[in-house]
Short mmCIF file of C-alpha atoms in Angstrom, two decimals:
data_model
loop_
_atom_site.label_atom_id
_atom_site.label_comp_id
_atom_site.label_asym_id
_atom_site.label_seq_id
_atom_site.Cartn_x
_atom_site.Cartn_y
_atom_site.Cartn_z
CA MET A 897 0.00 0.00 0.00
CA SER A 898 1.38 3.40 -0.89
CA ASP A 899 2.00 6.18 1.58
CA ALA A 900 -1.35 7.70 2.49
CA THR A 901 -2.91 10.61 4.23
CA ALA A 902 -6.21 10.49 6.08
CA PRO A 903 -8.85 9.86 3.41
CA ALA A 904 -11.81 12.14 2.99
CA THR A 905 -14.32 9.31 3.15
CA GLY A 906 -16.23 8.13 6.19
CA PRO A 907 -15.65 5.09 8.39
CA ALA A 908 -14.63 1.85 6.68
CA ARG A 909 -16.17 -1.26 8.23
CA THR A 910 -14.77 -4.76 8.06
CA THR A 911 -14.60 -7.98 10.06
CA GLY A 912 -11.07 -8.63 8.85
CA THR A 913 -7.75 -7.64 10.40
CA GLU A 914 -6.37 -5.34 7.73
CA PRO A 915 -3.00 -3.72 8.51
CA PRO A 916 -2.74 -0.01 9.35
CA VAL A 917 -2.20 2.45 6.54
CA ARG A 918 1.44 3.36 5.96
CA VAL A 919 2.13 7.06 6.43
CA SER A 920 5.20 9.25 6.19
CA LEU A 921 7.35 10.13 9.18
CA VAL A 922 6.46 13.80 8.75
CA ARG A 923 2.74 13.05 8.96
CA ARG A 924 3.28 10.74 11.96
CA ALA A 925 5.16 13.53 13.75
CA TRP A 926 2.38 16.01 12.97
CA TRP A 927 -0.30 13.63 14.22
CA ALA A 928 1.76 12.98 17.37
CA ALA A 929 1.98 16.72 18.05
CA LEU A 930 -1.77 17.15 17.59
CA ASP A 931 -2.34 14.08 19.75
CA TRP A 932 -0.41 15.37 22.75
CA TRP A 933 -1.95 18.83 22.41
CA TYR A 934 -5.38 17.17 22.54
CA ALA A 935 -4.34 15.14 25.61
CA ALA A 936 -3.01 18.24 27.39
CA ARG A 937 -6.23 20.17 26.74
CA TRP A 938 -8.42 17.41 28.15
CA GLN A 939 -6.22 17.00 31.20
CA LEU A 940 -6.88 20.68 31.91
CA ARG A 941 -10.60 20.31 31.21
CA SER A 942 -10.78 17.59 33.85
CA LEU A 943 -10.48 20.44 36.38
CA GLY A 944 -13.71 22.01 35.13
CA PRO A 945 -17.19 22.02 36.69
CA THR A 946 -18.68 19.08 34.76
CA THR A 947 -19.44 16.13 37.03
CA ALA A 948 -20.18 12.48 36.35
CA ASP A 949 -23.73 12.94 37.70
CA ASP A 950 -24.49 15.23 34.75
CA TYR A 951 -24.50 12.17 32.47
CA ARG A 952 -26.52 9.61 34.42
CA SER A 953 -30.01 10.53 33.21
CA GLY A 954 -31.68 8.87 30.23
CA ASP A 955 -33.92 5.96 29.27
CA GLY A 956 -31.64 4.29 26.72
CA GLN A 957 -29.23 1.43 27.09
CA PRO A 958 -26.86 2.09 30.01
CA VAL A 959 -23.30 2.97 29.03
CA VAL A 960 -20.23 2.42 31.20
CA VAL A 961 -17.16 4.39 30.15
CA VAL A 962 -13.64 3.02 30.67
CA PRO A 963 -10.77 5.37 29.70
CA GLY A 964 -7.18 4.50 28.92
CA VAL A 965 -4.02 4.53 31.01
CA TYR A 966 -3.19 7.93 32.59
CA GLU A 967 -6.64 9.15 31.56
CA THR A 968 -9.58 10.22 33.65
CA TRP A 969 -13.13 9.81 32.39
CA HIS A 970 -13.03 13.42 31.17
CA PHE A 971 -11.03 12.28 28.12
CA MET A 972 -14.17 10.45 27.00
CA ARG A 973 -16.48 13.46 27.25
CA PRO A 974 -16.88 14.02 23.48
CA LEU A 975 -18.32 10.50 23.20
CA MET A 976 -20.18 10.79 26.50
CA ASP A 977 -21.87 13.98 25.30
CA ALA A 978 -23.00 12.29 22.07
CA LEU A 979 -24.30 9.20 23.86
CA HIS A 980 -26.08 11.20 26.55
CA ASP A 981 -27.67 13.46 23.96
CA ALA A 982 -28.94 10.27 22.27
CA GLY A 983 -30.73 9.25 25.48
CA HIS A 984 -28.18 6.94 27.08
CA PRO A 985 -27.45 7.17 30.79
CA VAL A 986 -23.64 7.25 30.96
CA HIS A 987 -21.72 5.96 33.97
CA VAL A 988 -18.07 6.47 34.90
CA LEU A 989 -15.91 4.80 37.52
CA PRO A 990 -13.95 7.37 39.55
CA VAL A 991 -12.40 4.42 41.42
CA LEU A 992 -10.23 3.76 38.36
CA ARG A 993 -8.60 7.17 38.86
CA HIS A 994 -5.84 7.35 36.18
CA ASN A 995 -6.21 3.68 35.28
CA LEU A 996 -2.80 2.38 36.37
CA ARG A 997 -3.95 -0.85 37.99
CA PRO A 998 -3.76 -4.29 36.33
CA VAL A 999 -6.41 -5.15 33.76
CA PRO A 1000 -8.00 -8.01 35.79
CA GLU A 1001 -8.33 -5.81 38.88
CA SER A 1002 -9.92 -2.99 36.93
CA ALA A 1003 -12.26 -5.42 35.13
CA ARG A 1004 -13.54 -6.59 38.51
CA GLU A 1005 -14.16 -2.96 39.46
CA VAL A 1006 -16.25 -2.50 36.31
CA LEU A 1007 -18.40 -5.53 37.10
CA ALA A 1008 -18.68 -4.59 40.77
CA TYR A 1009 -20.00 -1.18 39.75
CA CYS A 1010 -22.50 -2.75 37.34
CA ALA A 1011 -23.74 -5.02 40.13
CA GLU A 1012 -23.90 -2.19 42.68
CA GLN A 1013 -25.96 -0.05 40.28
CA ASP A 1014 -27.92 -3.10 39.02
CA LEU A 1015 -26.98 -2.29 35.43
CA ARG A 1016 -27.88 -4.91 32.81
CA GLY A 1017 -27.49 -5.00 29.05
CA VAL A 1018 -24.57 -2.60 29.42
CA LEU A 1019 -22.71 -1.03 26.52
CA VAL A 1020 -19.08 -0.48 27.48
CA VAL A 1021 -17.44 2.43 25.64
CA ALA A 1022 -13.69 2.33 26.12
CA HIS A 1023 -10.48 3.93 24.97
CA SER A 1024 -7.07 2.27 24.65
CA LYS A 1025 -6.36 0.15 27.77
CA GLY A 1026 -10.04 0.53 28.65
CA GLY A 1027 -10.87 -1.83 25.79
CA LEU A 1028 -8.67 -4.54 27.31
CA ILE A 1029 -10.42 -4.02 30.64
CA GLY A 1030 -13.81 -4.21 28.96
CA LYS A 1031 -12.99 -7.41 27.07
CA TYR A 1032 -11.58 -9.04 30.20
CA ALA A 1033 -14.79 -8.15 32.07
CA MET A 1034 -16.88 -9.64 29.26
CA THR A 1035 -15.05 -12.97 29.60
CA MET A 1036 -15.68 -13.27 33.34
CA PRO A 1037 -18.65 -15.28 34.69
CA GLU A 1038 -20.30 -12.06 35.91
CA GLY A 1039 -19.73 -10.48 32.50
CA ASN A 1040 -23.25 -11.33 31.35
CA ARG A 1041 -24.25 -7.85 32.54
CA ILE A 1042 -22.36 -6.50 29.52
CA ASP A 1043 -24.18 -6.66 26.20
CA ARG A 1044 -21.35 -5.43 24.00
CA MET A 1045 -18.45 -2.99 23.79
CA VAL A 1046 -17.18 -0.23 21.52
CA ALA A 1047 -13.41 0.10 21.97
CA VAL A 1048 -11.53 3.04 20.46
CA SER A 1049 -7.79 2.69 19.75
CA THR A 1050 -7.33 -0.42 21.89
CA PRO A 1051 -4.05 -2.41 21.65
CA PHE A 1052 -5.72 -5.81 21.32
CA GLY A 1053 -2.51 -7.14 19.76
CA GLY A 1054 -0.18 -5.12 21.97
CA SER A 1055 2.13 -2.28 21.01
CA ALA A 1056 5.63 -2.59 19.61
CA TYR A 1057 6.64 0.38 21.76
CA ALA A 1058 5.72 -1.31 25.05
CA ARG A 1059 9.05 -3.11 25.42
CA LEU A 1060 10.76 0.29 25.56
CA ALA A 1061 8.51 1.63 28.32
CA PRO A 1062 10.23 2.67 31.56
CA VAL A 1063 7.43 1.46 33.87
CA ALA A 1064 5.76 -1.93 34.33
CA HIS A 1065 2.19 -0.76 33.72
CA LEU A 1066 3.21 0.33 30.20
CA ARG A 1067 5.43 -2.68 29.47
CA ALA A 1068 2.31 -4.78 30.10
CA PHE A 1069 1.11 -3.73 26.62
CA ARG A 1070 3.63 -6.12 25.07
CA ALA A 1071 1.96 -8.78 22.93
CA THR A 1072 3.69 -11.42 25.09
CA ASP A 1073 2.26 -10.14 28.37
CA PRO A 1074 0.30 -13.06 29.94
CA VAL A 1075 -2.93 -11.07 30.36
CA LEU A 1076 -2.83 -9.59 26.88
CA ALA A 1077 -1.83 -12.91 25.28
CA ALA A 1078 -4.70 -14.71 27.05
CA LEU A 1079 -7.15 -12.06 25.87
CA GLY A 1080 -5.89 -12.58 22.34
CA ARG A 1081 -6.56 -16.31 22.53
CA ASP A 1082 -10.10 -15.84 23.81
CA LEU A 1083 -12.29 -15.22 20.76
CA ALA A 1084 -15.67 -15.97 22.32
CA VAL A 1085 -16.74 -12.36 22.90
CA ASN A 1086 -15.12 -10.74 19.86
CA ALA A 1087 -18.35 -10.82 17.86
CA ARG A 1088 -19.87 -8.46 20.45
CA ILE A 1089 -17.06 -5.93 20.13
CA THR A 1090 -16.76 -2.99 17.75
CA SER A 1091 -13.16 -1.84 17.41
CA VAL A 1092 -12.84 1.75 16.18
CA TYR A 1093 -9.42 3.04 15.16
CA GLY A 1094 -7.75 5.58 12.91
CA VAL A 1095 -5.73 5.26 9.73
CA PHE A 1096 -2.60 5.30 11.88
CA ASP A 1097 -2.15 5.18 15.65
CA THR A 1098 0.95 6.95 16.95
CA LEU A 1099 1.11 4.67 20.02
CA ILE A 1100 -0.16 1.40 18.49
CA PRO A 1101 1.67 1.12 15.15
CA GLY A 1102 0.31 -2.39 14.58
CA GLY A 1103 -3.27 -1.12 14.68
CA SER A 1104 -6.36 -2.14 16.65
CA ALA A 1105 -8.15 -4.52 14.29
CA LEU A 1106 -9.64 -7.48 16.17
CA ALA A 1107 -10.41 -10.80 14.52
CA GLY A 1108 -14.13 -11.57 14.52
CA ALA A 1109 -15.12 -8.09 15.71
CA ALA A 1110 -16.76 -5.29 13.76
CA ASN A 1111 -13.71 -3.25 12.80
CA VAL A 1112 -14.31 0.40 11.90
CA ARG A 1113 -11.45 2.51 10.57
CA VAL A 1114 -12.11 6.24 10.65
CA PRO A 1115 -10.15 8.81 8.61
CA VAL A 1116 -8.23 10.23 11.59
CA GLY A 1117 -4.59 9.84 12.63
CA GLY A 1118 -3.43 9.62 16.22
CA HIS A 1119 -4.28 7.89 19.48
CA PHE A 1120 -6.05 10.52 21.61
CA ARG A 1121 -7.61 13.04 19.28
CA ILE A 1122 -9.66 10.32 17.59
CA LEU A 1123 -11.95 10.61 20.64
CA GLY A 1124 -13.02 14.08 19.51
CA ALA A 1125 -13.50 13.25 15.82
CA ARG A 1126 -16.96 13.47 14.28
CA GLN A 1127 -16.45 10.16 12.49
CA THR A 1128 -15.67 8.44 15.79
CA ARG A 1129 -18.83 9.81 17.38
CA GLU A 1130 -20.81 8.56 14.39
CA ALA A 1131 -19.23 5.11 14.62
CA VAL A 1132 -19.90 4.87 18.37
CA LEU A 1133 -23.51 6.03 17.99
CA ALA A 1134 -24.04 3.55 15.16
CA ALA A 1135 -22.73 0.72 17.32
CA ALA A 1136 -24.86 1.88 20.24
CA GLY A 1137 -27.98 2.03 18.10
CA SER A 1138 -27.40 -1.28 16.39
CA GLY A 1139 -28.53 -3.28 19.39
CA ALA A 1140 -30.38 -0.81 21.58
CA ALA A 1141 -33.59 -2.80 21.34
CA ARG A 1142 -31.95 -6.13 22.07
CA PRO A 1143 -32.59 -7.76 25.47
CA ALA A 1144 -29.76 -8.11 27.91
CA LEU A 1145 -27.69 -11.23 27.48
CA GLY A 1146 -28.35 -13.91 30.00
CA SER A 1147 -25.32 -16.11 29.49
CA GLY A 1148 -22.40 -16.93 27.28
CA ALA A 1149 -20.15 -14.08 28.35
CA GLY A 1150 -17.24 -16.41 28.95
CA GLU A 1151 -16.37 -19.37 31.09
CA PRO A 1152 -13.85 -19.72 33.91
CA GLY A 1153 -11.90 -22.16 31.75
CA ALA A 1154 -11.42 -19.67 28.93
CA GLY A 1155 -7.88 -18.88 30.02
CA LEU A 1156 -8.67 -15.58 31.77
CA GLY A 1157 -8.99 -16.69 35.36
CA PRO A 1158 -6.70 -15.65 38.22
CA GLY A 1159 -3.63 -17.15 36.53
CA PRO A 1160 -2.78 -14.37 34.03
CA GLU A 1161 -2.92 -11.72 36.71
CA ALA A 1162 0.42 -12.98 37.97
CA GLY A 1163 1.99 -11.70 34.79
CA GLY A 1164 2.24 -8.19 36.16
CA PRO A 1165 0.24 -4.99 35.83
CA ALA A 1166 -1.32 -3.83 32.61
#
C-alpha cells in the first residue's frame, strides 16, 4: 500500500484484520503533536465544573465508560456527550482514577460497579487500555451484565513500543504479556465488540483490528484526538444504536476455563 494521508471518506467497516495504513514520518510527527496537544487540553478540562452525575439521566441502554491509562473519564467526554444526547445514561468509575492498575483488577471494578448499580445489558465504551479491561470483564462469569463494547484505539494485539517503556504498567502492553496474550486467545466475545481506530495510531503502530469483531477505521490519525472526531462519534452512535432494542444477554459471556482466570494476573500490571 502506498503512503497515504487520512482519506476524505467516512468510516470503513470490516470484520477482517487489515494492517494499518502506511504514512510518512512527517505526517506521523504532525499527528503525534496534535495528539499530545489534545491530551493536554483534556487534562486541563478535567479540572472544570462538569461532574459524572451530569450524564446519568436517560432511558436508553446504560453505558459504562472506561478510559485509557493515565486518563480520567473526562477524556471520554466528546463520546459521552454524544451518547447522553442520544438518550443513554452514561456511567463512569472514579475508582479507576488514572487507570494504572492491572487489567484483571480494573475489570472486577467494572463488574462490581454494574452489580452495585444493578446495570444490565450494558454497553461499554472504552479507549485504549479501557478496551482490554472491557474485554476481560466480558469474559468473566459475571460479565453477562455486559451486552457489547465499543473500543476506540485499543491495543488488542499489543504495542511494539511497550518493550521500551520505563514502567511496568506500560510494558504490560507487550503482545507477550500473559494477560494480553490470554485475551488474544479468547475469541468468544469478539463478535460483540466494535473496534474503532484511525488510519494510523501513533502509540499502536500495529493497529487495533480485532479478529471476529466489527472493525471500523475512521479517517483520523493519532491515538487521543480520535476521541473528539466526528467520524468516531458517528461510529460509536451507530454501534450503540445497532442493538439498543436487544434484550440483555443472560449467558455466554465467557467461562472460567477460557484462560482468563486468576492465573494471568500474575503476569504483572497492565
